[in-house]
């Protein structure tokens, strides 16, 4: 905080940087005294119903692990069209493919590790690859965005290499000119934001700013107001945390609407837009749990949230389940019973007292008045430490499978805690054993 206010604190002494300082020394002293007086020694844990420990509807499949390598997986995803798993790790820049959980094969070489893949579709024939440029939260870290045609084994085509730590890229034609543009979340540190790479007639790209605030984490593209034009909903973390809606003004820009705001210590980590309450109004599924900042203590407000849609882009908290260090949630009808279930991972879990919560499966139960889930601890907490997760039908049997990526290099916030899990396993696949839903 001191640095942001133009104040330097060195060995207990306060130094003001002339006109750059936003507070006087006296005001700074009063501010720090306020926190020191009122801040608790530790945060109280939140009571909750203990989950069941079972496999529920899943069975696990594992690739052969290289026992000489500590896993540093940053990306896992399922290509359901090829029954393959794609992965990228910190130590080997590039994307690797696993077929039938056999040894990895190099799919394409990259300048740095990939963190996001967007697979081809009818509207986007090429694969989109996002490389963050490195793990360190520095504004000088430049990532790259590539497109790649998977049919002819061509080299990746560079779209951009000057964005600060990009972590997600999605295709869209925001101005309806028939040329493919790209929406990019650039997390940054003190810089970053939400951008569009607008394709010009000569097929070069111009950066268009939607919101230039660091922490752009996750976006959804949809026609939210049903006017026939693509809009954007985005989660911002890091500082000014919250979820914003950007409505296409049909003139090459967007109008901004704030939907939800969160305290800057929450560590917002993921969100989805889906009808969990099955009332016809989409809800927001949100996780808080990024704990790699200045306050690396266990936080009782980390976990899984559901904000119920009330219409007219209004949302009210309906559900909370505390999960230390919750990193991501994916909602899907995993058991094919007509309602939304949820899978979560927690990279910054309580490895001392609650190591089993690194992966949880929330099976929605039928209720006329409220959202209720049966929570399952699927016993894979000894197989890895999950930093990434994706969901697709891997085996083509009509239900959603889950792939989890293991990152075991550092980031242990708790003192005297050492890995008790397999640090060599690159990923695991949770195969869904649910039978496909019967047609009415």
Short mmCIF file of C-alpha atoms in Angstrom, two decimals, residues 146-302:
data_model
loop_
_atom_site.label_atom_id
_atom_site.label_comp_id
_atom_site.label_asym_id
_atom_site.label_seq_id
_atom_site.Cartn_x
_atom_site.Cartn_y
_atom_site.Cartn_z
CA UNK A 146 -0.77 -17.60 -31.82
CA UNK A 147 -3.16 -19.28 -34.20
CA UNK A 148 -2.43 -22.74 -35.55
CA UNK A 149 -4.09 -24.90 -38.16
CA UNK A 150 -4.18 -28.43 -36.71
CA UNK A 151 -4.74 -30.07 -40.09
CA UNK A 152 -1.47 -29.37 -41.87
CA UNK A 153 1.04 -29.24 -38.98
CA UNK A 154 1.93 -25.67 -39.89
CA UNK A 155 3.97 -23.44 -37.62
CA UNK A 156 2.04 -21.21 -35.20
CA UNK A 157 1.17 -17.81 -36.64
CA UNK A 158 1.94 -14.93 -34.27
CA UNK A 159 -1.00 -12.61 -33.64
CA UNK A 160 0.45 -10.50 -30.83
CA UNK A 161 3.57 -10.40 -28.63
CA UNK A 162 3.22 -7.08 -26.80
CA UNK A 163 0.51 -7.71 -24.19
CA UNK A 164 1.31 -7.90 -20.48
CA UNK A 165 0.77 -11.47 -19.24
CA UNK A 166 -2.20 -12.52 -21.43
CA UNK A 167 -4.02 -15.53 -19.98
CA UNK A 168 -7.09 -16.03 -22.20
CA UNK A 169 -7.92 -15.39 -25.86
CA UNK A 170 -11.32 -15.87 -27.49
CA UNK A 171 -12.45 -15.35 -31.09
CA UNK A 172 -15.15 -12.84 -32.00
CA UNK A 173 -16.17 -10.52 -34.80
CA UNK A 174 -17.20 -7.64 -32.54
CA UNK A 175 -17.87 -5.13 -35.34
CA UNK A 176 -19.43 -7.55 -37.84
CA UNK A 177 -17.01 -6.72 -40.65
CA UNK A 178 -16.46 -10.38 -41.51
CA UNK A 179 -12.86 -10.42 -40.22
CA UNK A 180 -11.82 -12.50 -37.20
CA UNK A 181 -10.95 -10.42 -34.15
CA UNK A 182 -9.73 -11.69 -30.77
CA UNK A 183 -10.71 -10.82 -27.21
CA UNK A 184 -7.78 -10.98 -24.77
CA UNK A 185 -7.61 -10.98 -20.97
CA UNK A 186 -4.19 -9.58 -19.98
CA UNK A 187 -3.80 -10.00 -16.23
CA UNK A 188 -0.68 -7.85 -15.87
CA UNK A 189 0.53 -6.53 -12.52
CA UNK A 190 0.22 -2.76 -12.38
CA UNK A 191 -0.69 -2.80 -16.06
CA UNK A 192 -2.96 -4.96 -18.16
CA UNK A 193 -6.60 -5.05 -19.07
CA UNK A 194 -9.27 -6.35 -21.41
CA UNK A 195 -8.50 -5.79 -25.08
CA UNK A 196 -9.69 -6.63 -28.56
CA UNK A 197 -7.15 -7.39 -31.27
CA UNK A 198 -9.05 -5.89 -34.19
CA UNK A 199 -8.15 -7.33 -37.58
CA UNK A 200 -7.65 -4.75 -40.27
CA UNK A 201 -8.07 -5.15 -44.02
CA UNK A 202 -4.37 -5.95 -44.47
CA UNK A 203 -4.71 -8.75 -41.84
CA UNK A 204 -2.62 -6.94 -39.25
CA UNK A 205 -4.07 -6.27 -35.81
CA UNK A 206 -4.87 -3.10 -33.89
CA UNK A 207 -5.25 -3.17 -30.09
CA UNK A 208 -8.60 -1.78 -28.94
CA UNK A 209 -9.00 -1.07 -25.22
CA UNK A 210 -12.21 -2.18 -23.53
CA UNK A 211 -11.07 -1.70 -19.91
CA UNK A 212 -7.41 -1.02 -19.14
CA UNK A 213 -7.22 -2.20 -15.54
CA UNK A 214 -4.89 -5.06 -14.44
CA UNK A 215 -6.43 -8.35 -13.40
CA UNK A 216 -8.54 -9.34 -16.42
CA UNK A 217 -8.92 -13.06 -15.73
CA UNK A 218 -11.79 -14.75 -17.52
CA UNK A 219 -14.33 -13.70 -20.16
CA UNK A 220 -17.55 -14.97 -21.70
CA UNK A 221 -18.77 -13.80 -25.11
CA UNK A 222 -22.54 -13.87 -25.62
CA UNK A 223 -25.37 -11.71 -26.89
CA UNK A 224 -26.51 -10.84 -23.37
CA UNK A 225 -29.14 -8.24 -24.33
CA UNK A 226 -30.46 -10.13 -27.39
CA UNK A 227 -29.79 -7.34 -29.88
CA UNK A 228 -27.88 -9.55 -32.32
CA UNK A 229 -24.41 -8.23 -31.39
CA UNK A 230 -21.73 -9.99 -29.30
CA UNK A 231 -21.24 -8.67 -25.76
CA UNK A 232 -18.60 -9.54 -23.16
CA UNK A 233 -18.74 -10.44 -19.47
CA UNK A 234 -15.39 -10.40 -17.65
CA UNK A 235 -13.99 -11.18 -14.23
CA UNK A 236 -11.29 -8.80 -12.97
CA UNK A 237 -9.11 -9.87 -10.06
CA UNK A 238 -5.94 -8.53 -8.45
CA UNK A 239 -7.03 -5.08 -7.25
CA UNK A 240 -10.35 -3.70 -8.43
CA UNK A 241 -12.09 -7.07 -8.21
CA UNK A 242 -15.47 -7.78 -9.70
CA UNK A 243 -17.49 -8.86 -12.71
CA UNK A 244 -18.33 -6.36 -15.44
CA UNK A 245 -20.63 -6.53 -18.44
CA UNK A 246 -19.58 -4.80 -21.67
CA UNK A 247 -22.52 -4.29 -24.02
CA UNK A 248 -21.71 -3.82 -27.69
CA UNK A 249 -22.77 -0.32 -28.81
CA UNK A 250 -22.80 -1.44 -32.47
CA UNK A 251 -20.42 1.42 -33.26
CA UNK A 252 -17.09 -0.26 -32.54
CA UNK A 253 -17.20 0.18 -28.77
CA UNK A 254 -18.90 -0.98 -25.59
CA UNK A 255 -20.90 0.43 -22.71
CA UNK A 256 -19.83 -0.77 -19.27
CA UNK A 257 -22.01 -2.11 -16.46
CA UNK A 258 -20.72 -3.29 -13.09
CA UNK A 259 -22.48 -6.49 -11.98
CA UNK A 260 -20.65 -7.60 -8.82
CA UNK A 261 -17.81 -6.09 -6.75
CA UNK A 262 -15.51 -7.90 -4.32
CA UNK A 263 -12.93 -6.75 -1.75
CA UNK A 264 -9.39 -6.58 -3.13
CA UNK A 265 -8.21 -9.35 -0.76
CA UNK A 266 -10.68 -11.92 -2.11
CA UNK A 267 -8.37 -13.28 -4.80
CA UNK A 268 -11.05 -13.72 -7.46
CA UNK A 269 -10.08 -16.73 -9.56
CA UNK A 270 -12.87 -17.87 -11.93
CA UNK A 271 -16.50 -17.47 -12.92
CA UNK A 272 -19.20 -19.02 -15.11
CA UNK A 273 -22.61 -17.89 -16.33
CA UNK A 274 -25.17 -20.70 -16.14
CA UNK A 275 -28.62 -21.46 -14.75
CA UNK A 276 -27.82 -23.36 -11.55
CA UNK A 277 -31.12 -22.51 -9.85
CA UNK A 278 -33.05 -23.87 -12.90
CA UNK A 279 -35.49 -20.95 -12.91
CA UNK A 280 -34.74 -19.74 -16.44
CA UNK A 281 -32.45 -16.91 -15.29
CA UNK A 282 -28.69 -17.53 -15.64
CA UNK A 283 -26.68 -17.29 -12.44
CA UNK A 284 -23.03 -16.47 -11.75
CA UNK A 285 -20.79 -19.21 -10.36
CA UNK A 286 -17.74 -17.53 -8.83
CA UNK A 287 -14.63 -18.63 -6.95
CA UNK A 288 -12.28 -16.71 -4.68
CA UNK A 289 -8.97 -18.27 -3.73
CA UNK A 290 -5.88 -16.77 -5.37
CA UNK A 291 -3.51 -16.57 -2.41
CA UNK A 292 -0.17 -15.71 -4.01
CA UNK A 293 -0.09 -12.06 -3.00
CA UNK A 294 0.89 -10.11 0.12
CA UNK A 295 -1.55 -11.68 2.62
CA UNK A 296 -0.80 -15.38 2.24
CA UNK A 297 -2.92 -16.61 5.13
CA UNK A 298 -5.87 -18.99 5.02
CA UNK A 299 -9.02 -16.98 4.39
CA UNK A 300 -12.51 -18.14 5.46
CA UNK A 301 -14.15 -16.19 2.62
CA UNK A 302 -12.31 -18.21 -0.03
#
